[in-house]
Amino acid sequence: MTDPAAPRPGVGATTVTGIIGWPVDHSVSPAVNNAAFRQMELDWVYVAFPVPPGRLAEALTGMKALGIAGANVTMPHKDEAASLADDLAPEARRLGAANTIVRRDDALIGHNTDAEGFARFLADAGFEPRGRTAVLFGAGGAARACAATLADGGVARLIVAARTTERQNPLANAVEGTEVEVEWLDLSGGVTRVAEADLVVNATPLGSMGERLVPSSAFTSKQTVVDLIYRPPLTPLLEDARAAGARAHGGLGMLLHQAALSFELWTGRIPPLDVMSAAALADLSRSAPI
Ligand code: NAP
């Protein structure tokens, strides 16, 4: 018999959260968060909000009017979300990007859980940054979060390789006050330095369509290689790194940790990571790679 006190998702008082991005149909976050809401018997729901570039301000105003409790923000809106939020938590201010919005009455507070999500993932992976050399591809929001984590962790050398120089300032701001000195290179310059890296991180979308960012011969068995892409779960970077004997990780670990931190900001509860992980894997196996 149905428990009359049990939450009835989608009926009446359901609390709404979601993810704002463009495109957003590839996101595993609805599956991950809804699985946790169900498991914890919370009358909450998480939906995908496809918001085209140029319409984020309207979407955020709509969040207030509709009483949406919170949202994740993904490409290409994270930087703009930070500038549009009514207030910022310290990590979002540091990174100049918000991946999480929390509505408090009529104010939207921007948070960033990417850096702590990456830190927790690195700890799970058993990688200790102190004194090590890292090559980071990309200089966008995710790269900034990784750079901040690595700088806080005491990395000795941080080599950032990006196709343009336009996003150097926000990344430099994110590591300001730490000891690390950033060496800037273009993408091909970064590729030539992979062999000397203890850690290689891809924070560009290159690889999601099968592109090969780094030649397979560049990897060694002593390295840890991370591709922040999680769809598809296996990219050429990961395949090549594994073939060389390196420890290679896709983006799912970071995604789950940053999602769990956002969930906690909205609900005040710690979600079950194992349930979230199982939901993500099921979603990834069901749908075709983009
Ligand atoms: P972003 O802010 O748009 O930054 C993307 C970076 O990749 C920029 O440096 C950009 O260069 C570069 N880039 C984009 N297209 C490129 C191309 N065709 N060739 C070379 N460089 C290119 O995006 P983001 O939020 O940092 O996300 C980056 C990647 O990380 C995405 O694949 C995203 O899905 C993934 N991610 C994963 C997680 C996770 O939890 N696993 C979290 C966040 C992001 P320009 O500045 O020159 O455009």
XYZ file of C-alpha atoms and ligand atoms in Angstrom:
338
model
C 0.000 0.000 0.000
C 1.250 3.516 -0.789
C 2.448 5.492 2.211
C 0.326 8.670 2.181
C 3.211 10.586 3.814
C 5.699 9.572 1.121
C 6.874 12.309 -1.231
C 4.997 12.357 -4.522
C 7.491 13.757 -7.055
C 5.897 16.100 -9.567
C 2.837 16.768 -7.436
C 2.204 20.106 -5.743
C 5.157 21.057 -3.608
C 7.968 19.498 -5.617
C 11.195 21.546 -5.383
C 12.762 22.173 -8.787
C 16.475 22.261 -9.618
C 18.263 21.732 -12.907
C 21.138 22.442 -15.225
C 21.477 25.480 -17.471
C 23.673 24.999 -20.536
C 23.807 24.999 -24.341
C 23.708 22.289 -25.454
C 22.627 20.393 -22.386
C 21.018 17.228 -23.722
C 24.295 15.295 -23.304
C 24.390 16.003 -19.567
C 24.348 13.108 -17.149
C 23.449 15.453 -14.265
C 19.639 14.942 -14.423
C 20.086 11.168 -14.064
C 22.637 11.605 -11.264
C 20.661 14.093 -9.173
C 17.241 12.513 -9.667
C 18.643 9.148 -8.552
C 19.901 10.771 -5.345
C 16.584 12.571 -4.735
C 14.715 9.260 -5.153
C 17.093 7.350 -2.908
C 16.806 9.997 -0.178
C 13.025 10.247 -0.624
C 13.230 13.973 -1.284
C 10.355 15.541 -3.218
C 12.808 17.304 -5.511
C 13.360 17.096 -9.252
C 16.294 18.056 -11.526
C 15.664 19.012 -15.143
C 17.720 20.149 -18.134
C 17.254 23.794 -19.152
C 18.681 24.431 -22.626
C 19.452 28.165 -22.570
C 21.034 29.625 -25.719
C 23.951 32.063 -25.509
C 22.684 35.575 -24.837
C 19.654 34.458 -22.799
C 21.231 33.589 -19.452
C 20.105 36.831 -17.773
C 16.480 36.055 -18.695
C 16.866 32.490 -17.452
C 18.217 33.637 -14.081
C 15.412 36.176 -13.675
C 13.000 33.363 -14.513
C 14.582 31.182 -11.814
C 13.610 33.772 -9.224
C 10.078 34.202 -10.545
C 9.489 30.449 -10.773
C 10.960 29.723 -7.352
C 13.548 27.304 -8.736
C 15.715 26.325 -5.773
C 19.026 26.054 -7.549
C 20.823 25.071 -10.696
C 24.060 23.873 -12.091
C 25.528 25.986 -14.851
C 27.624 24.511 -17.622
C 29.197 25.548 -20.937
C 29.045 28.248 -22.168
C 27.469 30.150 -19.271
C 29.721 29.689 -16.196
C 31.610 32.990 -16.449
C 28.504 35.025 -17.220
C 26.631 33.328 -14.374
C 29.275 34.620 -11.972
C 28.893 38.163 -13.268
C 25.069 38.018 -13.137
C 24.695 36.429 -9.683
C 23.552 38.695 -6.851
C 26.444 37.498 -4.699
C 29.327 35.054 -4.981
C 30.795 32.486 -2.620
C 34.608 32.845 -2.284
C 35.466 29.991 -4.662
C 33.237 31.377 -7.446
C 34.800 34.802 -6.933
C 38.287 33.335 -7.107
C 37.564 31.386 -10.288
C 35.416 34.051 -11.924
C 32.920 31.311 -12.756
C 29.812 29.825 -11.160
C 28.859 26.204 -11.836
C 26.184 26.236 -9.130
C 23.447 28.726 -8.320
C 21.622 28.667 -5.001
C 18.470 30.786 -4.629
C 18.097 32.359 -1.212
C 14.716 34.128 -1.184
C 15.025 36.536 -4.111
C 18.825 36.449 -4.393
C 20.891 34.120 -6.554
C 24.213 33.129 -4.990
C 26.918 31.823 -7.327
C 29.105 28.982 -6.096
C 31.804 26.898 -7.715
C 32.211 23.232 -6.801
C 34.529 22.303 -9.700
C 37.811 22.941 -7.860
C 36.818 20.978 -4.749
C 35.283 18.290 -6.999
C 38.621 17.973 -8.807
C 40.518 17.908 -5.496
C 38.337 15.066 -4.190
C 38.703 13.190 -7.458
C 42.520 13.531 -7.360
C 42.545 12.229 -3.793
C 40.439 9.213 -4.879
C 42.865 8.658 -7.765
C 45.770 8.689 -5.298
C 47.563 11.582 -7.001
C 49.470 13.916 -4.681
C 50.264 17.201 -6.512
C 52.995 18.485 -4.158
C 56.297 18.949 -5.986
C 55.007 17.476 -9.241
C 54.809 18.753 -12.823
C 51.415 19.120 -14.497
C 50.484 19.858 -18.102
C 46.978 21.275 -18.382
C 45.293 21.610 -21.770
C 42.706 24.402 -21.938
C 42.283 27.674 -20.098
C 38.514 27.842 -19.665
C 36.393 27.473 -16.547
C 37.254 23.834 -15.856
C 40.968 24.431 -16.458
C 40.860 27.326 -14.004
C 39.339 25.065 -11.352
C 41.989 22.390 -11.954
C 44.772 24.998 -11.873
C 43.507 26.357 -8.543
C 43.387 22.858 -7.037
C 46.856 21.985 -8.292
C 48.297 25.291 -7.086
C 46.701 24.834 -3.652
C 48.092 21.299 -3.593
C 51.644 22.606 -4.063
C 52.346 21.533 -7.640
C 55.910 22.586 -8.567
C 55.373 23.356 -12.240
C 52.125 24.093 -14.038
C 52.281 24.198 -17.816
C 49.069 25.501 -19.381
C 48.527 24.911 -23.094
C 45.656 26.700 -24.815
C 44.760 27.667 -28.359
C 44.371 31.376 -27.532
C 45.867 33.735 -24.957
C 42.539 35.433 -24.214
C 41.789 33.478 -21.061
C 45.191 33.781 -19.380
C 44.122 36.518 -16.958
C 41.256 34.684 -15.224
C 43.438 31.582 -14.846
C 46.315 33.660 -13.480
C 43.852 35.241 -11.002
C 42.724 31.791 -9.880
C 46.264 30.810 -8.818
C 47.239 34.217 -7.433
C 48.561 34.046 -3.891
C 49.929 30.525 -4.375
C 53.580 29.657 -5.020
C 53.033 28.218 -8.484
C 54.372 29.908 -11.586
C 52.411 29.191 -14.698
C 54.178 28.542 -17.977
C 51.978 29.390 -20.971
C 52.169 27.533 -24.267
C 50.031 26.975 -27.316
C 48.488 23.529 -27.802
C 51.356 22.120 -29.861
C 53.874 23.521 -27.352
C 51.977 21.718 -24.589
C 52.122 18.463 -26.524
C 55.944 18.647 -26.622
C 56.021 18.874 -22.784
C 53.767 15.910 -22.030
C 56.689 13.526 -21.680
C 58.027 15.422 -18.627
C 54.645 15.621 -16.845
C 53.594 13.617 -13.802
C 50.007 14.684 -14.467
C 48.304 15.490 -17.774
C 44.820 17.002 -17.706
C 42.647 17.674 -20.729
C 40.236 20.512 -19.929
C 39.210 21.128 -23.540
C 36.367 19.393 -25.385
C 38.943 17.898 -27.806
C 38.456 14.140 -27.772
C 34.685 14.098 -27.352
C 34.377 13.557 -31.113
C 37.373 11.205 -31.277
C 39.997 13.910 -31.874
C 43.564 13.029 -30.788
C 45.039 15.915 -28.783
C 48.342 14.234 -27.884
C 50.211 11.634 -29.996
C 50.142 8.189 -28.394
C 53.957 8.053 -28.208
C 54.041 10.953 -25.686
C 52.841 9.010 -22.625
C 54.850 7.028 -20.086
C 53.827 4.403 -17.549
C 54.669 6.712 -14.620
C 52.011 9.292 -15.475
C 48.505 10.034 -14.311
C 46.321 11.225 -17.189
C 42.894 12.802 -16.714
C 40.401 13.664 -19.425
C 37.619 15.828 -17.995
C 35.331 14.617 -20.785
C 32.938 11.964 -19.485
C 30.893 11.361 -22.635
C 32.209 9.253 -24.277
C 33.790 7.495 -21.278
C 36.806 6.470 -23.373
C 38.620 9.137 -25.432
C 41.761 8.694 -27.582
C 43.763 10.401 -24.794
C 42.673 7.790 -22.256
C 43.137 4.892 -24.669
C 46.683 5.990 -25.550
C 47.639 6.718 -21.928
C 46.369 3.308 -20.810
C 48.198 1.599 -23.656
C 51.425 3.214 -22.362
C 50.713 1.865 -18.874
C 49.707 5.221 -17.351
C 46.887 5.598 -14.837
C 44.113 7.151 -16.916
C 40.821 8.560 -15.653
C 37.818 10.043 -17.439
C 35.789 12.981 -16.150
C 33.117 11.049 -14.290
C 34.895 11.095 -10.923
C 35.157 14.882 -10.879
C 31.621 15.224 -12.196
C 30.206 13.108 -9.362
C 32.103 14.982 -6.671
C 31.157 18.434 -7.978
C 27.548 17.253 -8.330
C 27.504 15.946 -4.757
C 28.836 19.288 -3.489
C 26.136 21.210 -5.418
C 23.476 18.836 -4.102
C 24.643 19.526 -0.572
C 24.476 23.298 -1.151
C 20.832 23.030 -2.276
C 19.498 20.457 0.144
C 21.854 20.607 3.132
C 22.156 16.826 2.825
C 25.071 14.646 1.698
C 23.950 12.506 -1.260
C 24.892 8.835 -1.799
C 27.830 8.882 -4.239
C 27.397 5.189 -5.072
C 23.793 5.764 -6.184
C 24.835 8.789 -8.234
C 27.657 6.844 -9.832
C 25.414 3.912 -10.782
C 22.870 6.323 -12.312
C 25.609 8.052 -14.315
C 26.989 4.769 -15.647
C 23.498 3.579 -16.608
C 22.799 6.873 -18.391
C 26.136 6.786 -20.211
C 25.597 3.226 -21.383
C 22.048 3.970 -22.580
C 22.671 7.008 -24.750
C 24.888 7.420 -27.775
C 28.075 9.461 -27.442
C 27.894 13.020 -28.817
P 35.148 26.432 -21.488
O 35.153 27.382 -20.340
O 34.350 26.769 -22.712
O 36.685 26.210 -21.901
C 37.033 25.328 -22.948
C 38.530 25.384 -23.184
O 38.784 24.500 -24.273
C 39.049 26.751 -23.616
O 40.400 26.855 -23.272
C 38.873 26.687 -25.118
O 39.721 27.542 -25.812
C 39.298 25.253 -25.379
N 38.738 24.748 -26.622
C 37.425 24.655 -26.950
N 37.297 24.108 -28.172
C 38.567 23.860 -28.603
C 39.107 23.328 -29.797
N 38.331 22.900 -30.801
N 40.448 23.244 -29.908
C 41.249 23.665 -28.898
N 40.805 24.181 -27.744
C 39.477 24.276 -27.605
O 34.655 25.008 -21.039
P 34.924 24.266 -19.641
O 33.757 24.440 -18.769
O 36.262 24.668 -19.171
O 34.904 22.735 -20.103
C 36.023 22.162 -20.766
C 35.823 20.647 -20.856
O 35.789 20.096 -19.546
C 34.519 20.227 -21.521
O 34.758 19.061 -22.261
C 33.606 19.941 -20.350
O 32.592 19.020 -20.673
C 34.591 19.367 -19.358
N 34.187 19.522 -17.968
C 34.083 18.408 -17.211
C 33.744 18.520 -15.873
C 33.640 17.283 -15.037
O 33.155 17.373 -13.906
N 34.089 16.157 -15.530
C 33.492 19.771 -15.293
C 33.611 20.902 -16.107
C 33.958 20.757 -17.441
P 39.260 29.052 -26.169
O 39.305 29.817 -24.876
O 40.258 29.480 -27.161
O 37.856 28.944 -26.715
